[in-house]
PDB file of C-alpha atoms in Angstrom:
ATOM      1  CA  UNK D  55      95.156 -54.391 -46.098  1.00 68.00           C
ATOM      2  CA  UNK D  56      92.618 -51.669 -44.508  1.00 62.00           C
ATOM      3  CA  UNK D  57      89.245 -52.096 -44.266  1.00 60.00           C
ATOM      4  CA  UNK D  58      86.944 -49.181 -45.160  1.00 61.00           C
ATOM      5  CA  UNK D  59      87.223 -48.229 -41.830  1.00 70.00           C
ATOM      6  CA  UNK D  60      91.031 -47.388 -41.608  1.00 78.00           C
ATOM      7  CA  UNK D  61      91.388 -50.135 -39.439  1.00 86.00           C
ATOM      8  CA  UNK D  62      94.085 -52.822 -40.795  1.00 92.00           C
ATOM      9  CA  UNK D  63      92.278 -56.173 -41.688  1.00 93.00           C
ATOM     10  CA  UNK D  64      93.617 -59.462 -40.802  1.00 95.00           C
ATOM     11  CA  UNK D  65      91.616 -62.613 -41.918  1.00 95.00           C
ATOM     12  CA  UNK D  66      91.727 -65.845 -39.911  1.00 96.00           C
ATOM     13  CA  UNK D  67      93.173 -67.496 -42.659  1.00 96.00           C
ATOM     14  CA  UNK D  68      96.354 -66.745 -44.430  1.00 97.00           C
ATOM     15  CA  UNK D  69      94.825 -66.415 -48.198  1.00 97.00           C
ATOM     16  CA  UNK D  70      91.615 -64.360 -47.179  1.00 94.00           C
ATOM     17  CA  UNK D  71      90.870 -63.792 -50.440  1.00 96.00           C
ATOM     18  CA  UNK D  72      90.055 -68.128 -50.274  1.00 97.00           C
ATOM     19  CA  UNK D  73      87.688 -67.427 -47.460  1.00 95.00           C
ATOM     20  CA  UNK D  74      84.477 -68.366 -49.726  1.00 96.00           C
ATOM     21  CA  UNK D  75      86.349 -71.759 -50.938  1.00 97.00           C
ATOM     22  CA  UNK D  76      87.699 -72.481 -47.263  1.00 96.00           C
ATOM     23  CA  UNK D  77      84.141 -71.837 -46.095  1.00 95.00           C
ATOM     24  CA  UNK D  78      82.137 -73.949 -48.393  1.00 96.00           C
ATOM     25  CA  UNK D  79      84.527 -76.616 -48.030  1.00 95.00           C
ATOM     26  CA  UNK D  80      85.424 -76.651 -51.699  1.00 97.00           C
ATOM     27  CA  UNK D  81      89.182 -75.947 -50.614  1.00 97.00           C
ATOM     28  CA  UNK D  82      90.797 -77.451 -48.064  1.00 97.00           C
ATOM     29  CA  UNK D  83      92.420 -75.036 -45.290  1.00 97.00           C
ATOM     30  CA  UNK D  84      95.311 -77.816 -45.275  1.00 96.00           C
ATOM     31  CA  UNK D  85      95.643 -76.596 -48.862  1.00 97.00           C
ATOM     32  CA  UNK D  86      95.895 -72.783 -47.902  1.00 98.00           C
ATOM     33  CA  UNK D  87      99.442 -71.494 -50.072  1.00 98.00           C
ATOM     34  CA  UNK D  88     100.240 -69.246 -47.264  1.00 98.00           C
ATOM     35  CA  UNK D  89      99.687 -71.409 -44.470  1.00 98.00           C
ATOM     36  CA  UNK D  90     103.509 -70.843 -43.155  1.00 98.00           C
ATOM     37  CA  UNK D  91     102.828 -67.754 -42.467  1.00 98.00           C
ATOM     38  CA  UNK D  92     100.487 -68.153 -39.515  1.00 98.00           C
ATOM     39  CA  UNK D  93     103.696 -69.669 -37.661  1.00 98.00           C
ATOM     40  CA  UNK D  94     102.438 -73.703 -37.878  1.00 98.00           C
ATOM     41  CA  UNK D  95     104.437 -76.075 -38.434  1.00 97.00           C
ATOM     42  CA  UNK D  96     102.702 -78.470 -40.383  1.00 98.00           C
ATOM     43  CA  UNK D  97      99.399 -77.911 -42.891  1.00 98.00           C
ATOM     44  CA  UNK D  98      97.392 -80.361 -40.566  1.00 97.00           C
ATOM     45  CA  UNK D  99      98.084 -77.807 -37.824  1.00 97.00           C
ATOM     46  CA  UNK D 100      97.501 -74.530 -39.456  1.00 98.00           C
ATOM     47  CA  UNK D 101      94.130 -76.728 -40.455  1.00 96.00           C
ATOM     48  CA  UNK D 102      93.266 -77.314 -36.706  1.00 96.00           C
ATOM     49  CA  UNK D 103      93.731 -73.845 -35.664  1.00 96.00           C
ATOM     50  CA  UNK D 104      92.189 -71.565 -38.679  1.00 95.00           C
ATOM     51  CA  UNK D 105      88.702 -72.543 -38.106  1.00 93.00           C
ATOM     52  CA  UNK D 106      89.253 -71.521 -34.358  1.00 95.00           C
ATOM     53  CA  UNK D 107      90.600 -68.206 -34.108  1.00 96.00           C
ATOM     54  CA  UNK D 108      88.264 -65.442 -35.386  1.00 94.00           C
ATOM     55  CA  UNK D 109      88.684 -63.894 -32.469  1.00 95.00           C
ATOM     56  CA  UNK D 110      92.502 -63.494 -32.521  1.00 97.00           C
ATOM     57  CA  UNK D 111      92.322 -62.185 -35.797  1.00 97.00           C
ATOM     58  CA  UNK D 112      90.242 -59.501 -34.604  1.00 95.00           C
ATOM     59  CA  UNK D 113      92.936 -59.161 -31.681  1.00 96.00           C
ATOM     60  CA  UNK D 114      95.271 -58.664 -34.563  1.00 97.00           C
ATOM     61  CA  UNK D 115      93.478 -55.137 -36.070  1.00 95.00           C
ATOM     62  CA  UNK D 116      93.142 -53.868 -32.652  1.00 94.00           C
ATOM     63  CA  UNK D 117      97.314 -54.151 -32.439  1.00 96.00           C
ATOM     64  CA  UNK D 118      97.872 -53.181 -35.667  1.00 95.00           C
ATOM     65  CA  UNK D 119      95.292 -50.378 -35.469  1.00 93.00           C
ATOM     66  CA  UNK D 120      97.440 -49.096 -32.197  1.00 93.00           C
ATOM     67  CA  UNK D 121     100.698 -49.579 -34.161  1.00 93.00           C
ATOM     68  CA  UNK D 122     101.792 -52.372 -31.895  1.00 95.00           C
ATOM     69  CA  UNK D 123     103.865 -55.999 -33.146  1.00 96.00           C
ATOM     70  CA  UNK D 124     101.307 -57.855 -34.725  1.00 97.00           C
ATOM     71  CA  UNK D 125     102.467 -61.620 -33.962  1.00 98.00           C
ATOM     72  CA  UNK D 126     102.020 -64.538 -36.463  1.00 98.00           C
ATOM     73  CA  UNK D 127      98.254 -66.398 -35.605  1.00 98.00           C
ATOM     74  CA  UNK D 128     100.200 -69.416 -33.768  1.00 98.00           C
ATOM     75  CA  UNK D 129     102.633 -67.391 -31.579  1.00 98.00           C
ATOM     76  CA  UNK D 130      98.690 -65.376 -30.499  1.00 98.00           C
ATOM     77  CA  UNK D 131      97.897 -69.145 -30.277  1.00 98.00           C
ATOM     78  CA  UNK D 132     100.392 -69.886 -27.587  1.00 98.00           C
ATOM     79  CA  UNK D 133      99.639 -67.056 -25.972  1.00 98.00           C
ATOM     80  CA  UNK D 134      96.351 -67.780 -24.941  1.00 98.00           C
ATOM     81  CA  UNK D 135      96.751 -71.340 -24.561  1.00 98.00           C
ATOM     82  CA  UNK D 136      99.315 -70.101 -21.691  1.00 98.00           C
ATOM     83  CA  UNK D 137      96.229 -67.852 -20.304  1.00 98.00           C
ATOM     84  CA  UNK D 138      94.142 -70.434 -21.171  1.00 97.00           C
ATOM     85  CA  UNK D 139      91.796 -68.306 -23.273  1.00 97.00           C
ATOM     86  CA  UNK D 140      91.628 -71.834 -25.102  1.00 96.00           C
ATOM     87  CA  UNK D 141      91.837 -75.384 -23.979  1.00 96.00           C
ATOM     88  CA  UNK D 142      91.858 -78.017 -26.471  1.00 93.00           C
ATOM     89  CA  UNK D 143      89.779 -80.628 -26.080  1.00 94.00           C
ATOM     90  CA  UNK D 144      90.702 -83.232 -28.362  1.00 88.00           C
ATOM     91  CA  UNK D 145      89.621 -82.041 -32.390  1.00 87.00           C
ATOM     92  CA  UNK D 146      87.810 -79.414 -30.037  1.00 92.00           C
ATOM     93  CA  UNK D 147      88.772 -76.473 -28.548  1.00 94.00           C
ATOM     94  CA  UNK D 148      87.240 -74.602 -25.817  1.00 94.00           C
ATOM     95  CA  UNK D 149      87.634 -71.055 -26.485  1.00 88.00           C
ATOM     96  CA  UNK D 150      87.916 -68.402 -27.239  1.00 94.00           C
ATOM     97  CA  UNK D 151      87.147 -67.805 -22.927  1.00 95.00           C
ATOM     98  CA  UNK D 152      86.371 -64.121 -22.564  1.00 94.00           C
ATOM     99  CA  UNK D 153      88.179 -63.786 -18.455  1.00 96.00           C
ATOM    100  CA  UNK D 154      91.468 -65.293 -19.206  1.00 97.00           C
ATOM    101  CA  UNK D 155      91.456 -63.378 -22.568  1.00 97.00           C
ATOM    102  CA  UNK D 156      90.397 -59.686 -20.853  1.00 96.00           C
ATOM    103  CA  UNK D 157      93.420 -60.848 -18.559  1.00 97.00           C
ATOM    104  CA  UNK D 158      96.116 -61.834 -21.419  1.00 98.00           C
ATOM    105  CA  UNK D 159      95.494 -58.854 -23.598  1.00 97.00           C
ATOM    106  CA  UNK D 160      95.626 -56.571 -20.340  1.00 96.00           C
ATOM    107  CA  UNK D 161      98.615 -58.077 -19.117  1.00 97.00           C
ATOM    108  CA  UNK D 162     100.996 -58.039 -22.173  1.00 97.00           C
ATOM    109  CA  UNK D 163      99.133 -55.320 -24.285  1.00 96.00           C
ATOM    110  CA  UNK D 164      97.873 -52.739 -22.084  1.00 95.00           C
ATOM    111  CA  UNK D 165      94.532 -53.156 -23.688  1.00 94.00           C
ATOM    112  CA  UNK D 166      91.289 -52.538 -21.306  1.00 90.00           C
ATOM    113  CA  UNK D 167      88.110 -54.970 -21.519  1.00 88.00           C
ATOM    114  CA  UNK D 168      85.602 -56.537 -19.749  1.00 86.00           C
ATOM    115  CA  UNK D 169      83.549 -59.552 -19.867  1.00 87.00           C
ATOM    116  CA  UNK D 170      79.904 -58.584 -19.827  1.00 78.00           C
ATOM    117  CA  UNK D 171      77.482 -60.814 -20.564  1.00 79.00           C
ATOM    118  CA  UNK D 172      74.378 -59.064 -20.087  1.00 74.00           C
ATOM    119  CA  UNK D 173      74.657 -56.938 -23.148  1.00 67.00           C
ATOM    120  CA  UNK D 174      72.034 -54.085 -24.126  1.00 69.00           C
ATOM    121  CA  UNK D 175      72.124 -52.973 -28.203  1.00 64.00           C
ATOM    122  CA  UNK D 176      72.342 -49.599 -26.479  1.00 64.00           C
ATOM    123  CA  UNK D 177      75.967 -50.793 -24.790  1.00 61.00           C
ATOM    124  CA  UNK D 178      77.316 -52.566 -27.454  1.00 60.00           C
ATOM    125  CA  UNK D 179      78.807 -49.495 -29.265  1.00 61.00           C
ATOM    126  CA  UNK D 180      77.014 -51.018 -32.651  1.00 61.00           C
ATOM    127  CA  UNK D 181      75.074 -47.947 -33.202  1.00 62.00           C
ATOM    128  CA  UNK D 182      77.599 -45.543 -32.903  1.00 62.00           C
ATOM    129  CA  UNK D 183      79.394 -47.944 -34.870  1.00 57.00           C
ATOM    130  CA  UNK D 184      76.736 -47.864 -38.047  1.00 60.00           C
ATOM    131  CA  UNK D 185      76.825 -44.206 -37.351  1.00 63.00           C
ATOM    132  CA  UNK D 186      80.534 -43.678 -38.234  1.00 60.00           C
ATOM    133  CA  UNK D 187      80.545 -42.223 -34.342  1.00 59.00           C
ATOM    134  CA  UNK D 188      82.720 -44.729 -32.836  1.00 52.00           C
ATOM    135  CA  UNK D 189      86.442 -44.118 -31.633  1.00 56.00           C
ATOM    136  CA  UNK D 190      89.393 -46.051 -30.502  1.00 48.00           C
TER     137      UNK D 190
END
């Protein structure tokens, strides 16, 4: 699916279009019909991951967007447990940690970023976003 920007959209969940039900709890994500697809094994772990991994999904439409493999959620999920860009802390997780992740992504994907913390609006691209001005 594209979004209105061209770039491809991937959801954190497998049914995105059950995002409002998933959200206000009136569906289970154990209950998601495409959970397979994210590469868990079970429901009950495709339940303990969804709720964690916005920003992997947003990882996703950057690879898609530069035509690269776009892996299954859990095999991303692996990935930055091995960089530890998460560490699971019990029904927590720790994560998504900005250093290991600018490190994974530039490692196997070739993709440039940098943590900064100290943000300005001005820095943050979102203007030239809203402005239709920003490019990849």
């Amino acid at each position: 699916m594209l979004g209105a920007s061209g770039v491809p959209y991937f959801s954190q969940w497998e049914s995105a279009e059950l995002a409002e039900r998933f959200v206000d709890g009136s569906l289970s994500l154990a209950d998601d019909p495409r959970w397979s697809a994210s590469g868990a094994r079970t429901p009950a772990e495709y339940q303990y991951w969804a709720r964690k991994v916005c920003g992997l999904a947003c990882l996703k439409m950057v690879l898609a967007r530069r035509g690269l493999p776009v892996p299954a959620m859990l095999r991303l999920v692996e990935r930055a447990l091995a960089w530890q860009a998460y560490v699971p802390q019990g029904d927590r997780v720790a994560g998504l940690i900005y250093q290991p992740f600018v490190r994974w992504v530039a490692a196997e994907y070739a993709i440039a970023a940098e943590v900064a913390p100290d943000l300005t609006v001005g820095r943050t691209g979102i203007r030239r976003l809203a402005a239709g001005t920003w490019s990849w």
